mmCIF file of C-alpha atoms in Angstrom:
data_model
loop_
_atom_site.group_PDB
_atom_site.id
_atom_site.type_symbol
_atom_site.label_atom_id
_atom_site.label_comp_id
_atom_site.label_asym_id
_atom_site.label_seq_id
_atom_site.Cartn_x
_atom_site.Cartn_y
_atom_site.Cartn_z
ATOM 1 C CA UNK A 252 97.281 92.614 88.728
ATOM 2 C CA UNK A 253 100.198 93.697 89.325
ATOM 3 C CA UNK A 254 103.478 91.559 88.806
ATOM 4 C CA UNK A 255 104.807 89.666 92.095
ATOM 5 C CA UNK A 256 108.192 90.733 93.770
ATOM 6 C CA UNK A 257 110.286 87.319 93.679
ATOM 7 C CA UNK A 258 109.958 87.481 97.518
ATOM 8 C CA UNK A 259 106.527 87.340 97.602
ATOM 9 C CA UNK A 260 105.652 84.490 94.342
ATOM 10 C CA UNK A 261 108.463 82.360 97.081
ATOM 11 C CA UNK A 262 106.411 83.398 99.917
ATOM 12 C CA UNK A 263 103.132 82.631 98.373
ATOM 13 C CA UNK A 264 104.504 79.117 96.913
ATOM 14 C CA UNK A 265 105.930 78.562 100.762
ATOM 15 C CA UNK A 266 102.611 79.139 102.094
ATOM 16 C CA UNK A 267 100.563 77.265 99.407
ATOM 17 C CA UNK A 268 103.226 74.342 100.495
ATOM 18 C CA UNK A 269 102.735 74.917 104.140
ATOM 19 C CA UNK A 270 99.122 74.159 103.817
ATOM 20 C CA UNK A 271 96.927 75.011 107.086
ATOM 21 C CA UNK A 272 101.191 75.003 108.667
ATOM 22 C CA UNK A 273 101.197 78.588 107.105
ATOM 23 C CA UNK A 274 102.753 80.160 110.015
ATOM 24 C CA UNK A 275 105.684 83.221 110.321
ATOM 25 C CA UNK A 276 108.108 80.164 111.709
ATOM 26 C CA UNK A 277 107.233 77.513 109.404
ATOM 27 C CA UNK A 278 106.725 80.246 106.170
ATOM 28 C CA UNK A 279 110.792 82.065 107.615
ATOM 29 C CA UNK A 280 112.049 78.261 107.538
ATOM 30 C CA UNK A 281 110.513 77.216 104.102
ATOM 31 C CA UNK A 282 111.974 80.466 102.209
ATOM 32 C CA UNK A 283 115.617 79.788 103.860
ATOM 33 C CA UNK A 284 114.997 76.062 102.428
ATOM 34 C CA UNK A 285 113.960 77.241 98.414
ATOM 35 C CA UNK A 286 116.503 80.803 98.727
ATOM 36 C CA UNK A 287 119.373 79.249 100.652
ATOM 37 C CA UNK A 288 119.239 82.667 102.721
ATOM 38 C CA UNK A 289 118.590 84.121 105.899
ATOM 39 C CA UNK A 290 115.300 86.486 106.777
ATOM 40 C CA UNK A 291 114.931 88.044 110.278
ATOM 41 C CA UNK A 292 111.204 86.758 112.285
ATOM 42 C CA UNK A 293 110.606 90.398 112.330
ATOM 43 C CA UNK A 294 111.454 91.072 107.873
ATOM 44 C CA UNK A 295 109.106 88.014 107.349
ATOM 45 C CA UNK A 296 106.287 90.134 107.787
ATOM 46 C CA UNK A 297 106.552 92.864 105.699
ATOM 47 C CA UNK A 298 106.354 90.711 102.362
ATOM 48 C CA UNK A 299 102.992 88.858 104.620
ATOM 49 C CA UNK A 300 101.712 92.383 105.077
ATOM 50 C CA UNK A 301 101.777 94.081 101.607
ATOM 51 C CA UNK A 302 100.332 90.132 100.326
ATOM 52 C CA UNK A 303 97.646 90.331 103.059
ATOM 53 C CA UNK A 304 96.863 94.294 101.879
ATOM 54 C CA UNK A 305 96.912 93.523 98.327
ATOM 55 C CA UNK A 306 94.572 90.346 99.316
ATOM 56 C CA UNK A 307 96.584 87.391 98.107
ATOM 57 C CA UNK A 308 97.193 85.903 101.114
ATOM 58 C CA UNK A 309 94.141 85.869 104.361
ATOM 59 C CA UNK A 310 95.003 84.990 107.980
ATOM 60 C CA UNK A 311 93.826 84.137 111.461
ATOM 61 C CA UNK A 312 95.068 83.291 114.426
ATOM 62 C CA UNK A 313 95.666 80.027 116.070
ATOM 63 C CA UNK A 314 95.155 78.956 119.840
ATOM 64 C CA UNK A 315 97.940 79.648 122.835
ATOM 65 C CA UNK A 316 100.998 77.796 122.801
ATOM 66 C CA UNK A 317 102.743 76.892 125.591
ATOM 67 C CA UNK A 318 106.780 76.844 123.620
ATOM 68 C CA UNK A 319 105.564 80.757 122.093
ATOM 69 C CA UNK A 320 105.205 81.519 125.820
ATOM 70 C CA UNK A 321 100.891 81.314 125.414
ATOM 71 C CA UNK A 322 100.831 83.749 122.285
ATOM 72 C CA UNK A 323 98.831 83.037 119.576
ATOM 73 C CA UNK A 324 99.790 81.839 116.242
ATOM 74 C CA UNK A 325 99.015 84.141 113.045
ATOM 75 C CA UNK A 326 98.016 81.502 110.136
ATOM 76 C CA UNK A 327 98.211 82.614 106.636
ATOM 77 C CA UNK A 328 96.532 80.974 103.907
ATOM 78 C CA UNK A 329 96.532 81.890 99.799
ATOM 79 C CA UNK A 330 93.148 82.999 98.361
ATOM 80 C CA UNK A 331 91.820 83.336 95.276
ATOM 81 C CA UNK A 332 93.548 86.344 93.386
ATOM 82 C CA UNK A 333 96.669 85.036 95.116
ATOM 83 C CA UNK A 334 96.152 81.449 93.159
ATOM 84 C CA UNK A 335 95.644 84.032 90.075
ATOM 85 C CA UNK A 336 98.680 85.569 90.729
ATOM 86 C CA UNK A 337 100.786 83.094 91.153
ATOM 87 C CA UNK A 338 99.223 81.295 87.852
ATOM 88 C CA UNK A 339 99.886 84.243 85.927
ATOM 89 C CA UNK A 340 103.980 84.642 87.665
ATOM 90 C CA UNK A 341 104.450 81.042 86.532
ATOM 91 C CA UNK A 342 102.931 81.685 82.791
ATOM 92 C CA UNK A 343 105.046 84.379 82.542
ATOM 93 C CA UNK A 344 108.397 82.491 83.861
ATOM 94 C CA UNK A 345 107.534 79.500 81.662
ATOM 95 C CA UNK A 346 106.906 82.070 78.092
ATOM 96 C CA UNK A 347 110.121 83.537 79.648
ATOM 97 C CA UNK A 348 112.799 80.588 80.433
ATOM 98 C CA UNK A 349 111.023 78.329 76.743
ATOM 99 C CA UNK A 350 112.301 81.296 74.973
ATOM 100 C CA UNK A 351 115.503 81.200 76.456
ATOM 101 C CA UNK A 352 115.874 76.894 76.352
ATOM 102 C CA UNK A 353 114.379 77.266 72.425
ATOM 103 C CA UNK A 354 117.494 79.987 71.533
ATOM 104 C CA UNK A 355 120.082 77.136 73.515
ATOM 105 C CA UNK A 356 121.411 80.225 75.078
ATOM 106 C CA UNK A 357 121.206 78.107 78.434
ATOM 107 C CA UNK A 358 124.576 75.862 77.551
ATOM 108 C CA UNK A 359 125.597 72.697 79.978
ATOM 109 C CA UNK B 188 107.594 64.351 132.280
ATOM 110 C CA UNK B 189 106.722 67.886 130.441
ATOM 111 C CA UNK B 190 109.883 70.149 130.304
ATOM 112 C CA UNK B 191 109.393 72.991 131.543
ATOM 113 C CA UNK B 192 109.654 76.136 129.021
ATOM 114 C CA UNK B 193 113.736 77.809 128.649
ATOM 115 C CA UNK B 194 112.197 81.494 130.410
ATOM 116 C CA UNK B 195 112.895 83.978 127.465
ATOM 117 C CA UNK B 196 115.944 87.065 127.914
ATOM 118 C CA UNK B 197 113.626 89.073 129.935
ATOM 119 C CA UNK B 198 115.253 92.340 128.419
ATOM 120 C CA UNK B 199 114.343 91.153 124.864
ATOM 121 C CA UNK B 200 110.844 90.483 125.460
ATOM 122 C CA UNK B 201 110.894 94.729 127.365
ATOM 123 C CA UNK B 202 112.863 95.527 123.845
ATOM 124 C CA UNK B 203 110.613 93.833 121.208
ATOM 125 C CA UNK B 204 107.448 94.985 123.620
ATOM 126 C CA UNK B 205 108.159 98.363 122.070
ATOM 127 C CA UNK B 206 109.118 97.768 118.700
ATOM 128 C CA UNK B 207 106.155 95.881 118.114
ATOM 129 C CA UNK B 208 102.518 97.002 116.801
ATOM 130 C CA UNK B 209 99.562 95.765 119.357
ATOM 131 C CA UNK B 210 97.884 93.963 116.925
ATOM 132 C CA UNK B 211 101.636 92.003 115.984
ATOM 133 C CA UNK B 212 102.766 91.387 119.093
ATOM 134 C CA UNK B 213 100.650 87.776 119.671
ATOM 135 C CA UNK B 214 102.697 86.643 115.971
ATOM 136 C CA UNK B 215 105.550 88.704 116.490
ATOM 137 C CA UNK B 216 106.444 88.395 120.165
ATOM 138 C CA UNK B 217 104.819 84.348 119.411
ATOM 139 C CA UNK B 218 107.286 84.008 116.505
ATOM 140 C CA UNK B 219 110.173 85.072 118.688
ATOM 141 C CA UNK B 220 109.815 82.606 122.233
ATOM 142 C CA UNK B 221 108.619 79.851 119.822
ATOM 143 C CA UNK B 222 112.170 80.231 118.035
ATOM 144 C CA UNK B 223 114.083 80.491 120.338
ATOM 145 C CA UNK B 224 112.524 77.908 123.235
ATOM 146 C CA UNK B 225 113.524 74.865 119.984
ATOM 147 C CA UNK B 226 117.195 76.780 120.009
ATOM 148 C CA UNK B 227 117.458 76.496 123.762
ATOM 149 C CA UNK B 228 116.371 73.078 124.342
ATOM 150 C CA UNK B 229 118.636 72.232 121.309
ATOM 151 C CA UNK B 230 121.887 73.832 121.915
ATOM 152 C CA UNK B 231 121.327 75.429 125.191
ATOM 153 C CA UNK B 232 120.678 78.856 126.778
ATOM 154 C CA UNK B 233 123.958 80.957 125.720
ATOM 155 C CA UNK B 234 124.222 79.981 122.089
ATOM 156 C CA UNK B 235 119.577 80.902 121.530
ATOM 157 C CA UNK B 236 120.579 83.852 123.507
ATOM 158 C CA UNK B 237 122.629 85.387 120.673
ATOM 159 C CA UNK B 238 120.488 83.652 117.788
ATOM 160 C CA UNK B 239 117.913 86.007 119.882
ATOM 161 C CA UNK B 240 120.252 89.124 120.399
ATOM 162 C CA UNK B 241 121.251 88.219 116.823
ATOM 163 C CA UNK B 242 117.391 88.199 115.235
ATOM 164 C CA UNK B 243 116.206 91.482 117.792
ATOM 165 C CA UNK B 244 119.066 93.584 115.933
ATOM 166 C CA UNK B 245 118.460 91.718 112.519
ATOM 167 C CA UNK B 246 114.454 92.636 112.781
ATOM 168 C CA UNK B 247 114.771 96.123 114.843
ATOM 169 C CA UNK B 248 114.083 98.280 111.417
ATOM 170 C CA UNK B 249 111.691 95.522 110.130
ATOM 171 C CA UNK B 250 109.860 96.015 113.485
ATOM 172 C CA UNK B 251 110.005 100.237 112.937
ATOM 173 C CA UNK B 252 108.227 99.848 109.860
ATOM 174 C CA UNK B 253 105.779 97.489 110.438
ATOM 175 C CA UNK B 254 104.684 99.746 113.483
ATOM 176 C CA UNK B 255 105.075 102.986 111.831
ATOM 177 C CA UNK B 256 102.707 101.065 108.284
ATOM 178 C CA UNK B 257 99.702 100.195 111.143
ATOM 179 C CA UNK B 258 99.823 103.599 112.870
ATOM 180 C CA UNK B 259 99.581 105.299 109.109
ATOM 181 C CA UNK B 260 96.576 103.023 108.285
ATOM 182 C CA UNK B 261 94.624 103.892 111.901
ATOM 183 C CA UNK B 262 95.220 106.837 110.724
ATOM 184 C CA UNK B 263 94.112 107.253 107.381
ATOM 185 C CA UNK B 264 90.754 105.288 108.457
ATOM 186 C CA UNK B 265 89.857 107.851 111.248
ATOM 187 C CA UNK B 266 86.607 109.591 110.586
ATOM 188 C CA UNK B 267 88.021 112.763 109.539
ATOM 189 C CA UNK B 268 89.745 112.350 106.024
ATOM 190 C CA UNK B 269 91.770 114.431 107.175
ATOM 191 C CA UNK B 270 92.605 113.933 110.414
ATOM 192 C CA UNK B 271 93.815 114.921 113.888
ATOM 193 C CA UNK B 272 97.552 114.098 112.921
ATOM 194 C CA UNK B 273 97.742 115.426 109.337
ATOM 195 C CA UNK B 274 96.716 118.622 110.678
ATOM 196 C CA UNK B 275 99.438 118.609 113.691
ATOM 197 C CA UNK B 276 101.878 118.255 110.742
ATOM 198 C CA UNK B 277 100.726 120.905 109.008
ATOM 199 C CA UNK B 278 101.151 122.891 111.593
ATOM 200 C CA UNK B 279 104.554 121.548 113.482
ATOM 201 C CA UNK B 280 105.304 121.771 109.492
ATOM 202 C CA UNK B 281 104.510 125.190 109.357
ATOM 203 C CA UNK B 282 106.081 126.119 112.593
ATOM 204 C CA UNK B 283 109.173 124.482 111.171
ATOM 205 C CA UNK B 284 109.255 127.027 108.428
ATOM 206 C CA UNK B 285 109.197 129.478 109.843
ATOM 207 C CA UNK B 286 113.015 130.434 110.448
ATOM 208 C CA UNK B 287 113.571 130.123 106.690
ATOM 209 C CA UNK B 288 110.553 131.981 105.729
ATOM 210 C CA UNK B 289 112.276 135.288 107.448
ATOM 211 C CA UNK B 290 115.692 134.556 106.097
ATOM 212 C CA UNK B 291 114.175 133.568 102.944
ATOM 213 C CA UNK B 292 111.336 136.243 102.186
ATOM 214 C CA UNK B 293 112.809 139.254 103.240
ATOM 215 C CA UNK B 294 116.105 138.625 100.818
ATOM 216 C CA UNK B 295 114.308 137.773 98.044
ATOM 217 C CA UNK B 296 112.018 141.092 98.728
ATOM 218 C CA UNK B 297 115.638 142.709 98.955
ATOM 219 C CA UNK B 298 117.668 141.296 96.103
ATOM 220 C CA UNK B 299 114.987 140.851 93.492
ATOM 221 C CA UNK B 300 112.278 143.535 93.533
ATOM 222 C CA UNK B 301 114.545 146.041 95.884
ATOM 223 C CA UNK B 302 111.801 146.042 98.609
ATOM 224 C CA UNK B 303 114.052 146.258 102.031
ATOM 225 C CA UNK B 304 111.660 147.447 104.211
ATOM 226 C CA UNK B 305 110.729 143.577 105.802
ATOM 227 C CA UNK B 306 114.484 143.479 105.770
ATOM 228 C CA UNK B 307 115.397 146.300 107.601
ATOM 229 C CA UNK B 308 112.132 146.010 109.820
ATOM 230 C CA UNK B 309 113.565 142.331 110.735
ATOM 231 C CA UNK B 310 117.437 143.748 111.361
ATOM 232 C CA UNK B 311 115.356 146.288 113.752
ATOM 233 C CA UNK B 312 113.794 143.466 115.498
ATOM 234 C CA UNK B 313 116.439 141.189 115.853
ATOM 235 C CA UNK B 314 118.192 144.411 117.100
ATOM 236 C CA UNK B 315 115.334 145.530 119.761
ATOM 237 C CA UNK B 316 115.335 141.563 120.895
ATOM 238 C CA UNK B 317 118.952 140.006 119.968
ATOM 239 C CA UNK B 318 118.165 136.469 122.208
ATOM 240 C CA UNK B 319 115.972 135.962 119.154
ATOM 241 C CA UNK B 320 118.669 135.625 116.424
ATOM 242 C CA UNK B 321 118.564 132.419 117.680
ATOM 243 C CA UNK B 322 116.346 132.100 114.589
ATOM 244 C CA UNK B 323 117.713 132.464 112.049
ATOM 245 C CA UNK B 324 120.856 130.611 113.296
ATOM 246 C CA UNK B 325 122.045 127.594 110.144
ATOM 247 C CA UNK B 326 121.302 124.918 112.390
ATOM 248 C CA UNK B 327 117.604 126.093 113.158
ATOM 249 C CA UNK B 328 116.864 126.907 109.670
ATOM 250 C CA UNK B 329 118.059 123.758 107.923
ATOM 251 C CA UNK B 330 116.812 121.678 111.036
ATOM 252 C CA UNK B 331 112.781 123.006 110.823
ATOM 253 C CA UNK B 332 113.482 122.879 106.927
ATOM 254 C CA UNK B 333 114.552 119.138 107.869
ATOM 255 C CA UNK B 334 111.121 118.458 110.179
ATOM 256 C CA UNK B 335 109.167 120.328 107.873
ATOM 257 C CA UNK B 336 110.063 117.497 104.837
ATOM 258 C CA UNK B 337 109.885 114.690 107.160
ATOM 259 C CA UNK B 338 106.612 115.025 108.861
ATOM 260 C CA UNK B 339 104.889 116.102 105.474
ATOM 261 C CA UNK B 340 106.739 113.893 102.974
ATOM 262 C CA UNK B 341 106.310 110.846 105.197
ATOM 263 C CA UNK B 342 102.329 110.695 105.680
ATOM 264 C CA UNK B 343 102.136 111.487 101.475
ATOM 265 C CA UNK B 344 104.729 108.725 100.324
ATOM 266 C CA UNK B 345 103.872 105.522 100.393
ATOM 267 C CA UNK B 346 107.037 103.424 101.161
ATOM 268 C CA UNK B 347 106.922 99.978 100.849
ATOM 269 C CA UNK B 348 109.913 98.490 101.593
ATOM 270 C CA UNK B 349 110.966 94.307 101.014
ATOM 271 C CA UNK B 350 113.636 92.494 102.096
ATOM 272 C CA UNK B 351 114.320 89.911 100.177
ATOM 273 C CA UNK B 352 117.132 87.212 99.802
ATOM 274 C CA UNK B 353 119.281 89.376 97.464
ATOM 275 C CA UNK B 354 118.983 92.758 100.214
ATOM 276 C CA UNK B 355 116.475 95.633 100.693
ATOM 277 C CA UNK B 356 114.762 97.140 98.077
ATOM 278 C CA UNK B 357 111.720 100.063 97.577
ATOM 279 C CA UNK B 358 108.957 100.936 95.609
ATOM 280 C CA UNK B 359 106.876 104.357 96.492
ATOM 281 C CA UNK B 360 103.829 105.381 95.528
ATOM 282 C CA UNK B 361 102.347 109.065 95.863
ATOM 283 C CA UNK B 362 98.902 110.347 97.897
ATOM 284 C CA UNK B 363 96.518 112.859 96.956
ATOM 285 C CA UNK B 364 97.574 115.110 100.026
ATOM 286 C CA UNK B 365 98.671 118.635 98.469
ATOM 287 C CA UNK B 366 98.915 119.615 101.494
ATOM 288 C CA UNK B 367 101.746 117.970 102.523
ATOM 289 C CA UNK B 368 102.678 118.012 99.568
ATOM 290 C CA UNK B 369 102.926 122.016 99.126
ATOM 291 C CA UNK B 370 104.628 121.898 102.374
ATOM 292 C CA UNK B 371 107.140 119.442 100.852
ATOM 293 C CA UNK B 372 107.692 121.895 97.846
ATOM 294 C CA UNK B 373 108.415 124.988 100.360
ATOM 295 C CA UNK B 374 110.648 122.614 102.303
ATOM 296 C CA UNK B 375 112.843 122.064 99.360
ATOM 297 C CA UNK B 376 112.332 125.637 97.858
ATOM 298 C CA UNK B 377 113.802 127.181 101.253
ATOM 299 C CA UNK B 378 116.350 124.877 100.523
ATOM 300 C CA UNK B 379 117.093 125.558 97.397
ATOM 301 C CA UNK B 380 117.016 129.164 97.330
ATOM 302 C CA UNK B 381 119.502 129.461 100.365
ATOM 303 C CA UNK B 382 121.938 127.059 99.092
ATOM 304 C CA UNK B 383 122.249 129.366 96.133
ATOM 305 C CA UNK B 384 122.394 132.476 98.503
ATOM 306 C CA UNK B 385 124.957 131.227 100.095
ATOM 307 C CA UNK B 386 127.145 129.796 97.301
ATOM 308 C CA UNK B 387 126.144 133.559 95.271
ATOM 309 C CA UNK B 388 127.620 135.055 98.557
ATOM 310 C CA UNK B 389 130.653 132.553 99.133
ATOM 311 C CA UNK B 390 131.492 131.502 96.045
ATOM 312 C CA UNK B 391 130.507 134.037 93.373
ATOM 313 C CA UNK B 392 132.983 137.389 92.890
ATOM 314 C CA UNK B 393 131.868 140.133 92.007
ATOM 315 C CA UNK B 394 133.436 142.675 90.146
ATOM 316 C CA UNK B 395 135.091 146.088 91.049
#
């Protein structure tokens, strides 16, 4: 299994957290809340597309709404492969951080 | 009473429609519209319009990338494994390489093997038809090499751009398209040969 990149991990976690309301606008807002940095409306779709190709995310069309000029939302959800990738990523993070904290390298 | 939706800037919608692939249009155009609507209601049309313009500018590279990505995906799914656009790219690449081949091959034969026949034949042809000399103009040579390289490198390389909070990063995968790679190699070889000849003729002093 390929390792997730930083932004891929953040997006998967955002999608997981947002649940049934995970689509372009909400994912972008959540990524901004998490990282403090803004990604443009179009740019968020590049990692989303890549995650879809890797079958870590699945998408479906929602209903059109007047705020969107009558256009449909594209919702996302994390697949079982996506969950496996997130667990692996967390395992790696936890293992690395444990080594650093055990050696007292992260002094206050 | 239901508030009417603030109208979107038409120029923006038209520009986005050009940049966005059809399969993404609902999702992307809808996102732009939704965020514009929210901002227009909160901050007014002027500020929403500024935001909208900045977002279009900031998203344009990503949108073009997505469009190209979907286009290549559709090309990959065409009936022939080697689809019509692959053949066209190969054909255009070969044509674009022709001026460089006209310069490099006779030059190499003459200087490397002492065979001047082809070079003399081309000189005679250019004397007879001087209008053809544009083929060996440096701009035409280098332009042709660039076209051949770009048209064949793009289908053969899988470029993945990632926009993350730290900036832009890319990963590259290499696809098994040997004909494209042959043309990429040829164009680079031609370029190297032309550069080597230019350096040799202009900078290396031959002893008297």
